[in-house]
Structures are given as structure tokens and as C-alpha cells.
Amino acid sequence: MRLEEIFSDSFDLAKKLTEDFGKLLILMVLSIIPLLDLIVIGYGYRIVQMGRRELPELDNYLDLFINGLKIIVVVIYFITPILLILISLGLKFTSVVILIMFLSISLLFLLAIVAAIGIVHMIVNNSMAKAFAIGEIMDIISKIGWSKYLLWLLVVFIISIVISAFESIPYIGLLISGVLAPFYTVFAARASYLIYMEAKV
């Protein structure tokens, strides 16, 4: 599939949320509640797990919560070393520190490249260990095509940044973010599955 087809397919699935207001409302509310927002992340997990052009049922909340937690654990594993380095630098901005920060942020981006596919690899294979199978992940990205994958990642990343930016709006930021979060979750999950499956073609 071309990237525009991947994004179009993912957008169409996200739009289907508007056809089930009850499900959409629950996801919106959960999105703005700390810890319970893991259920929304777990719903994205289920979308990848199903791999179909239809929205899964919003049930078995404990299962959704646990799967959402799995994704968070993987993300934390990848970013913790970099965050520790940045935190240890404190507020001292010498030329050496700035260089280290630049290298750390660059490494963080590289880890994000691996983590994005790693999470899908974990879900598809139902094995948390697969999220850290670096050799397999790099092989998958190579089969997708590095330029195609990086462009895909950039688009998904930019959309997430735009949505996150709404949270900074006084008074209504959290509400706007809560409204958009379910749509982005569905979109990103479907897009992640489709780009992953490009390696299987």
C-alpha cells in the first residue's frame, strides 16, 4: 500500500467511532482520567491484534488495561536511560552538556524508530519479548523500506504533537485532548498495523 492509502484507511476506521456514540463517549472520558487512560491505549492494542477494518468491541476492561500497561512498559524501557541522562544534567548548560543533550535526544529518536515497530511486533506475536527483538525489528523496517517507514513515523509523530499541544490551552485544553484522543488512538493503531504488514507483502 502507498502511504496515502495507509493513512486514508486508518482515517476511515477512526471516523467509524462517530457511528457508535456510546463507545466514543466512554473512550473520551477514559482518555482524560489518569491510569484509566491505559484502557484507551489497550483499545489501540486490540485494534492491532484484530488487524481488521472494523472497530473491536469495547469490553473486558481489565484485559484492555493490562495490554495498555504492556505498551507503557515498553515505552518506559526504551526512554528511561535517555531521560536519566537528561535529568542528571540538571540546569547546567555548558557546551559539553548541550552536546550530550543533543546526542541523547538523537538517540531517543532512534529508539522511537525501533519502539514503534517493536510494539506492533509484540502485539502481533503475542509476546512481550518481541518488543525487544532488535534484530527482527530492524529486518521488518528494512522490508518496509526505511524512507517509507520514516515518513510514516514523521506523519504520525506530527499528528500526536498537534493533539498534545491542545492540552496546553487554558480551561478547555484537557477537554479537547479527550475528544481527539480516541480518534488518534484508532488512527495510529490501524496505521501501525498496516505499515507493519508492508513487511509481509
PDB file of C-alpha atoms in Angstrom, residues 12-201:
ATOM      1  CA  ASP A  12     -11.773   5.893   7.717  1.00  0.00           C
ATOM      2  CA  LEU A  13     -11.604   3.480  10.654  1.00  0.00           C
ATOM      3  CA  ALA A  14     -11.225   6.367  13.112  1.00  0.00           C
ATOM      4  CA  LYS A  15     -14.319   8.013  11.598  1.00  0.00           C
ATOM      5  CA  LYS A  16     -16.347   4.910  12.425  1.00  0.00           C
ATOM      6  CA  LEU A  17     -16.182   5.962  16.078  1.00  0.00           C
ATOM      7  CA  THR A  18     -18.822   8.571  15.243  1.00  0.00           C
ATOM      8  CA  GLU A  19     -21.222   5.751  14.380  1.00  0.00           C
ATOM      9  CA  ASP A  20     -21.186   4.463  17.973  1.00  0.00           C
ATOM     10  CA  PHE A  21     -21.627   7.445  20.279  1.00  0.00           C
ATOM     11  CA  GLY A  22     -21.738   5.293  23.415  1.00  0.00           C
ATOM     12  CA  LYS A  23     -18.357   3.750  22.696  1.00  0.00           C
ATOM     13  CA  LEU A  24     -16.908   7.112  21.695  1.00  0.00           C
ATOM     14  CA  LEU A  25     -18.147   8.806  24.866  1.00  0.00           C
ATOM     15  CA  ILE A  26     -16.650   6.107  27.103  1.00  0.00           C
ATOM     16  CA  LEU A  27     -13.290   6.356  25.336  1.00  0.00           C
ATOM     17  CA  MET A  28     -13.339  10.153  25.632  1.00  0.00           C
ATOM     18  CA  VAL A  29     -13.995  10.032  29.376  1.00  0.00           C
ATOM     19  CA  LEU A  30     -11.349   7.365  29.956  1.00  0.00           C
ATOM     20  CA  SER A  31      -8.830   9.388  27.938  1.00  0.00           C
ATOM     21  CA  ILE A  32      -8.760  12.203  30.480  1.00  0.00           C
ATOM     22  CA  ILE A  33      -8.611  10.052  33.630  1.00  0.00           C
ATOM     23  CA  PRO A  34      -5.090   9.093  34.789  1.00  0.00           C
ATOM     24  CA  LEU A  35      -4.460   5.327  34.845  1.00  0.00           C
ATOM     25  CA  LEU A  36      -7.825   4.603  33.245  1.00  0.00           C
ATOM     26  CA  ASP A  37      -6.440   6.090  30.048  1.00  0.00           C
ATOM     27  CA  LEU A  38      -4.471   2.837  29.822  1.00  0.00           C
ATOM     28  CA  ILE A  39      -7.757   1.242  28.763  1.00  0.00           C
ATOM     29  CA  VAL A  40      -7.816   3.515  25.716  1.00  0.00           C
ATOM     30  CA  ILE A  41      -4.231   2.531  24.907  1.00  0.00           C
ATOM     31  CA  GLY A  42      -5.285  -1.091  25.350  1.00  0.00           C
ATOM     32  CA  TYR A  43      -8.083  -0.493  22.853  1.00  0.00           C
ATOM     33  CA  GLY A  44      -5.427   0.505  20.338  1.00  0.00           C
ATOM     34  CA  TYR A  45      -3.633  -2.736  21.211  1.00  0.00           C
ATOM     35  CA  ARG A  46      -6.815  -4.657  20.378  1.00  0.00           C
ATOM     36  CA  ILE A  47      -7.165  -2.902  17.013  1.00  0.00           C
ATOM     37  CA  VAL A  48      -3.674  -4.053  16.032  1.00  0.00           C
ATOM     38  CA  GLN A  49      -4.361  -7.509  17.441  1.00  0.00           C
ATOM     39  CA  MET A  50      -7.514  -7.907  15.332  1.00  0.00           C
ATOM     40  CA  GLY A  51      -5.965  -6.499  12.174  1.00  0.00           C
ATOM     41  CA  ARG A  52      -9.364  -5.901  10.585  1.00  0.00           C
ATOM     42  CA  ARG A  53     -11.078  -2.852   9.082  1.00  0.00           C
ATOM     43  CA  GLU A  54     -13.636  -2.704  11.844  1.00  0.00           C
ATOM     44  CA  LEU A  55     -13.703  -1.403  15.379  1.00  0.00           C
ATOM     45  CA  PRO A  56     -13.372  -4.066  18.075  1.00  0.00           C
ATOM     46  CA  GLU A  57     -15.788  -4.323  20.963  1.00  0.00           C
ATOM     47  CA  LEU A  58     -15.110  -2.134  23.964  1.00  0.00           C
ATOM     48  CA  ASP A  59     -15.354  -4.802  26.642  1.00  0.00           C
ATOM     49  CA  ASN A  60     -13.202  -6.798  29.067  1.00  0.00           C
ATOM     50  CA  TYR A  61     -11.743  -3.614  30.519  1.00  0.00           C
ATOM     51  CA  LEU A  62      -9.201  -5.431  32.672  1.00  0.00           C
ATOM     52  CA  ASP A  63      -7.733  -7.040  29.565  1.00  0.00           C
ATOM     53  CA  LEU A  64      -7.587  -3.642  27.849  1.00  0.00           C
ATOM     54  CA  PHE A  65      -5.925  -2.116  30.917  1.00  0.00           C
ATOM     55  CA  ILE A  66      -3.269  -4.840  31.089  1.00  0.00           C
ATOM     56  CA  ASN A  67      -2.491  -4.564  27.379  1.00  0.00           C
ATOM     57  CA  GLY A  68      -2.280  -0.795  27.658  1.00  0.00           C
ATOM     58  CA  LEU A  69       0.135  -1.246  30.547  1.00  0.00           C
ATOM     59  CA  LYS A  70       2.290  -3.526  28.389  1.00  0.00           C
ATOM     60  CA  ILE A  71       2.694  -0.764  25.819  1.00  0.00           C
ATOM     61  CA  ILE A  72       3.610   1.771  28.506  1.00  0.00           C
ATOM     62  CA  VAL A  73       6.194  -0.608  29.982  1.00  0.00           C
ATOM     63  CA  VAL A  74       7.841  -0.984  26.579  1.00  0.00           C
ATOM     64  CA  VAL A  75       7.886   2.786  26.051  1.00  0.00           C
ATOM     65  CA  ILE A  76       9.354   3.395  29.513  1.00  0.00           C
ATOM     66  CA  TYR A  77      12.007   0.740  28.919  1.00  0.00           C
ATOM     67  CA  PHE A  78      13.169   2.487  25.768  1.00  0.00           C
ATOM     68  CA  ILE A  79      13.145   6.066  27.039  1.00  0.00           C
ATOM     69  CA  THR A  80      14.261   5.691  30.678  1.00  0.00           C
ATOM     70  CA  PRO A  81      18.043   5.622  30.026  1.00  0.00           C
ATOM     71  CA  ILE A  82      17.824   8.800  27.961  1.00  0.00           C
ATOM     72  CA  LEU A  83      15.606  10.556  30.485  1.00  0.00           C
ATOM     73  CA  LEU A  84      18.013   9.678  33.286  1.00  0.00           C
ATOM     74  CA  ILE A  85      20.872  11.209  31.327  1.00  0.00           C
ATOM     75  CA  LEU A  86      18.929  14.402  30.672  1.00  0.00           C
ATOM     76  CA  ILE A  87      17.770  14.672  34.284  1.00  0.00           C
ATOM     77  CA  SER A  88      21.305  14.146  35.590  1.00  0.00           C
ATOM     78  CA  LEU A  89      22.462  17.127  33.531  1.00  0.00           C
ATOM     79  CA  GLY A  90      20.224  19.402  35.581  1.00  0.00           C
ATOM     80  CA  LEU A  91      20.132  23.041  34.580  1.00  0.00           C
ATOM     81  CA  LYS A  92      23.796  23.364  33.683  1.00  0.00           C
ATOM     82  CA  PHE A  93      24.113  24.301  30.018  1.00  0.00           C
ATOM     83  CA  THR A  94      27.809  24.134  29.212  1.00  0.00           C
ATOM     84  CA  SER A  95      28.879  23.318  25.674  1.00  0.00           C
ATOM     85  CA  VAL A  96      29.652  19.739  26.704  1.00  0.00           C
ATOM     86  CA  VAL A  97      26.263  19.322  28.379  1.00  0.00           C
ATOM     87  CA  ILE A  98      24.469  20.722  25.336  1.00  0.00           C
ATOM     88  CA  LEU A  99      26.343  18.254  23.141  1.00  0.00           C
ATOM     89  CA  ILE A 100      25.362  15.380  25.416  1.00  0.00           C
ATOM     90  CA  MET A 101      21.735  16.560  25.353  1.00  0.00           C
ATOM     91  CA  PHE A 102      21.781  16.693  21.562  1.00  0.00           C
ATOM     92  CA  LEU A 103      23.226  13.187  21.360  1.00  0.00           C
ATOM     93  CA  SER A 104      20.698  11.923  23.910  1.00  0.00           C
ATOM     94  CA  ILE A 105      17.749  13.388  22.022  1.00  0.00           C
ATOM     95  CA  SER A 106      19.109  11.937  18.782  1.00  0.00           C
ATOM     96  CA  LEU A 107      19.375   8.539  20.453  1.00  0.00           C
ATOM     97  CA  LEU A 108      15.845   8.936  21.784  1.00  0.00           C
ATOM     98  CA  PHE A 109      14.591   9.443  18.230  1.00  0.00           C
ATOM     99  CA  LEU A 110      16.464   6.341  17.086  1.00  0.00           C
ATOM    100  CA  LEU A 111      14.924   4.359  19.930  1.00  0.00           C
ATOM    101  CA  ALA A 112      11.482   5.643  18.926  1.00  0.00           C
ATOM    102  CA  ILE A 113      12.069   4.256  15.445  1.00  0.00           C
ATOM    103  CA  VAL A 114      12.658   0.827  16.947  1.00  0.00           C
ATOM    104  CA  ALA A 115       9.961   1.087  19.630  1.00  0.00           C
ATOM    105  CA  ALA A 116       7.142   1.941  17.201  1.00  0.00           C
ATOM    106  CA  ILE A 117       7.568  -1.277  15.224  1.00  0.00           C
ATOM    107  CA  GLY A 118       8.613  -3.190  18.334  1.00  0.00           C
ATOM    108  CA  ILE A 119       5.246  -2.569  19.972  1.00  0.00           C
ATOM    109  CA  VAL A 120       3.352  -3.838  16.919  1.00  0.00           C
ATOM    110  CA  HIS A 121       5.721  -6.829  16.700  1.00  0.00           C
ATOM    111  CA  MET A 122       4.892  -7.606  20.332  1.00  0.00           C
ATOM    112  CA  ILE A 123       1.144  -7.426  19.733  1.00  0.00           C
ATOM    113  CA  VAL A 124       1.097  -9.436  16.509  1.00  0.00           C
ATOM    114  CA  ASN A 125       3.185 -12.224  18.063  1.00  0.00           C
ATOM    115  CA  ASN A 126       1.508 -12.020  21.484  1.00  0.00           C
ATOM    116  CA  SER A 127       4.927 -11.927  23.118  1.00  0.00           C
ATOM    117  CA  MET A 128       6.352  -9.041  25.098  1.00  0.00           C
ATOM    118  CA  ALA A 129       9.860 -10.278  24.336  1.00  0.00           C
ATOM    119  CA  LYS A 130       9.279  -9.474  20.660  1.00  0.00           C
ATOM    120  CA  ALA A 131       9.175  -5.758  21.516  1.00  0.00           C
ATOM    121  CA  PHE A 132      12.887  -6.015  22.278  1.00  0.00           C
ATOM    122  CA  ALA A 133      13.903  -8.345  19.432  1.00  0.00           C
ATOM    123  CA  ILE A 134      16.053  -5.659  17.820  1.00  0.00           C
ATOM    124  CA  GLY A 135      17.355  -7.861  15.005  1.00  0.00           C
ATOM    125  CA  GLU A 136      13.859  -8.877  13.935  1.00  0.00           C
ATOM    126  CA  ILE A 137      12.589  -5.307  14.222  1.00  0.00           C
ATOM    127  CA  MET A 138      15.388  -3.931  12.045  1.00  0.00           C
ATOM    128  CA  ASP A 139      14.680  -6.631   9.465  1.00  0.00           C
ATOM    129  CA  ILE A 140      10.991  -5.663   9.420  1.00  0.00           C
ATOM    130  CA  ILE A 141      11.845  -1.986   8.895  1.00  0.00           C
ATOM    131  CA  SER A 142      14.234  -2.904   6.078  1.00  0.00           C
ATOM    132  CA  LYS A 143      11.475  -4.863   4.352  1.00  0.00           C
ATOM    133  CA  ILE A 144       9.064  -1.944   4.717  1.00  0.00           C
ATOM    134  CA  GLY A 145      11.693   0.422   3.336  1.00  0.00           C
ATOM    135  CA  TRP A 146      13.485   2.965   5.508  1.00  0.00           C
ATOM    136  CA  SER A 147      12.327   6.053   3.629  1.00  0.00           C
ATOM    137  CA  LYS A 148       8.718   4.892   3.618  1.00  0.00           C
ATOM    138  CA  TYR A 149       8.807   3.965   7.285  1.00  0.00           C
ATOM    139  CA  LEU A 150      10.481   7.178   8.443  1.00  0.00           C
ATOM    140  CA  LEU A 151       7.986   9.293   6.506  1.00  0.00           C
ATOM    141  CA  TRP A 152       5.142   7.301   8.047  1.00  0.00           C
ATOM    142  CA  LEU A 153       6.621   7.788  11.516  1.00  0.00           C
ATOM    143  CA  LEU A 154       7.062  11.513  10.934  1.00  0.00           C
ATOM    144  CA  VAL A 155       3.410  11.980   9.947  1.00  0.00           C
ATOM    145  CA  VAL A 156       2.120  10.007  12.934  1.00  0.00           C
ATOM    146  CA  PHE A 157       4.505  11.881  15.243  1.00  0.00           C
ATOM    147  CA  ILE A 158       3.462  15.312  13.977  1.00  0.00           C
ATOM    148  CA  ILE A 159      -0.221  14.491  14.443  1.00  0.00           C
ATOM    149  CA  SER A 160       0.457  13.358  18.015  1.00  0.00           C
ATOM    150  CA  ILE A 161       2.355  16.583  18.745  1.00  0.00           C
ATOM    151  CA  VAL A 162      -0.512  18.697  17.409  1.00  0.00           C
ATOM    152  CA  ILE A 163      -3.048  16.836  19.548  1.00  0.00           C
ATOM    153  CA  SER A 164      -0.804  17.059  22.624  1.00  0.00           C
ATOM    154  CA  ALA A 165      -0.444  20.799  22.068  1.00  0.00           C
ATOM    155  CA  PHE A 166      -4.157  21.265  22.700  1.00  0.00           C
ATOM    156  CA  GLU A 167      -3.618  20.216  26.323  1.00  0.00           C
ATOM    157  CA  SER A 168      -1.782  23.483  26.964  1.00  0.00           C
ATOM    158  CA  ILE A 169      -4.864  25.556  26.133  1.00  0.00           C
ATOM    159  CA  PRO A 170      -6.241  27.001  29.395  1.00  0.00           C
ATOM    160  CA  TYR A 171      -9.526  25.580  30.712  1.00  0.00           C
ATOM    161  CA  ILE A 172     -10.598  23.648  27.606  1.00  0.00           C
ATOM    162  CA  GLY A 173      -7.310  22.001  26.616  1.00  0.00           C
ATOM    163  CA  LEU A 174      -7.945  18.777  28.509  1.00  0.00           C
ATOM    164  CA  LEU A 175     -11.451  18.540  27.082  1.00  0.00           C
ATOM    165  CA  ILE A 176     -10.239  18.985  23.501  1.00  0.00           C
ATOM    166  CA  SER A 177      -7.493  16.430  24.053  1.00  0.00           C
ATOM    167  CA  GLY A 178     -10.028  13.983  25.477  1.00  0.00           C
ATOM    168  CA  VAL A 179     -12.245  14.377  22.423  1.00  0.00           C
ATOM    169  CA  LEU A 180      -9.392  13.851  19.962  1.00  0.00           C
ATOM    170  CA  ALA A 181      -7.536  11.074  21.816  1.00  0.00           C
ATOM    171  CA  PRO A 182      -9.870   8.177  20.874  1.00  0.00           C
ATOM    172  CA  PHE A 183      -9.761   9.148  17.194  1.00  0.00           C
ATOM    173  CA  TYR A 184      -5.972   9.388  17.259  1.00  0.00           C
ATOM    174  CA  THR A 185      -5.674   6.064  19.088  1.00  0.00           C
ATOM    175  CA  VAL A 186      -7.718   4.272  16.444  1.00  0.00           C
ATOM    176  CA  PHE A 187      -5.921   6.063  13.609  1.00  0.00           C
ATOM    177  CA  ALA A 188      -2.420   5.372  14.970  1.00  0.00           C
ATOM    178  CA  ALA A 189      -3.181   1.752  15.835  1.00  0.00           C
ATOM    179  CA  ARG A 190      -4.577   0.962  12.393  1.00  0.00           C
ATOM    180  CA  ALA A 191      -1.761   2.851  10.650  1.00  0.00           C
ATOM    181  CA  SER A 192       0.811   0.979  12.759  1.00  0.00           C
ATOM    182  CA  TYR A 193      -0.681  -2.370  11.812  1.00  0.00           C
ATOM    183  CA  LEU A 194      -0.779  -1.512   8.111  1.00  0.00           C
ATOM    184  CA  ILE A 195       2.807  -0.232   7.947  1.00  0.00           C
ATOM    185  CA  TYR A 196       3.953  -3.352   9.821  1.00  0.00           C
ATOM    186  CA  MET A 197       2.156  -5.604   7.356  1.00  0.00           C
ATOM    187  CA  GLU A 198       4.047  -3.961   4.495  1.00  0.00           C
ATOM    188  CA  ALA A 199       6.963  -6.165   5.561  1.00  0.00           C
ATOM    189  CA  LYS A 200       4.801  -9.236   4.944  1.00  0.00           C
ATOM    190  CA  VAL A 201       3.951  -8.370   1.333  1.00  0.00           C
TER     191      VAL A 201
END
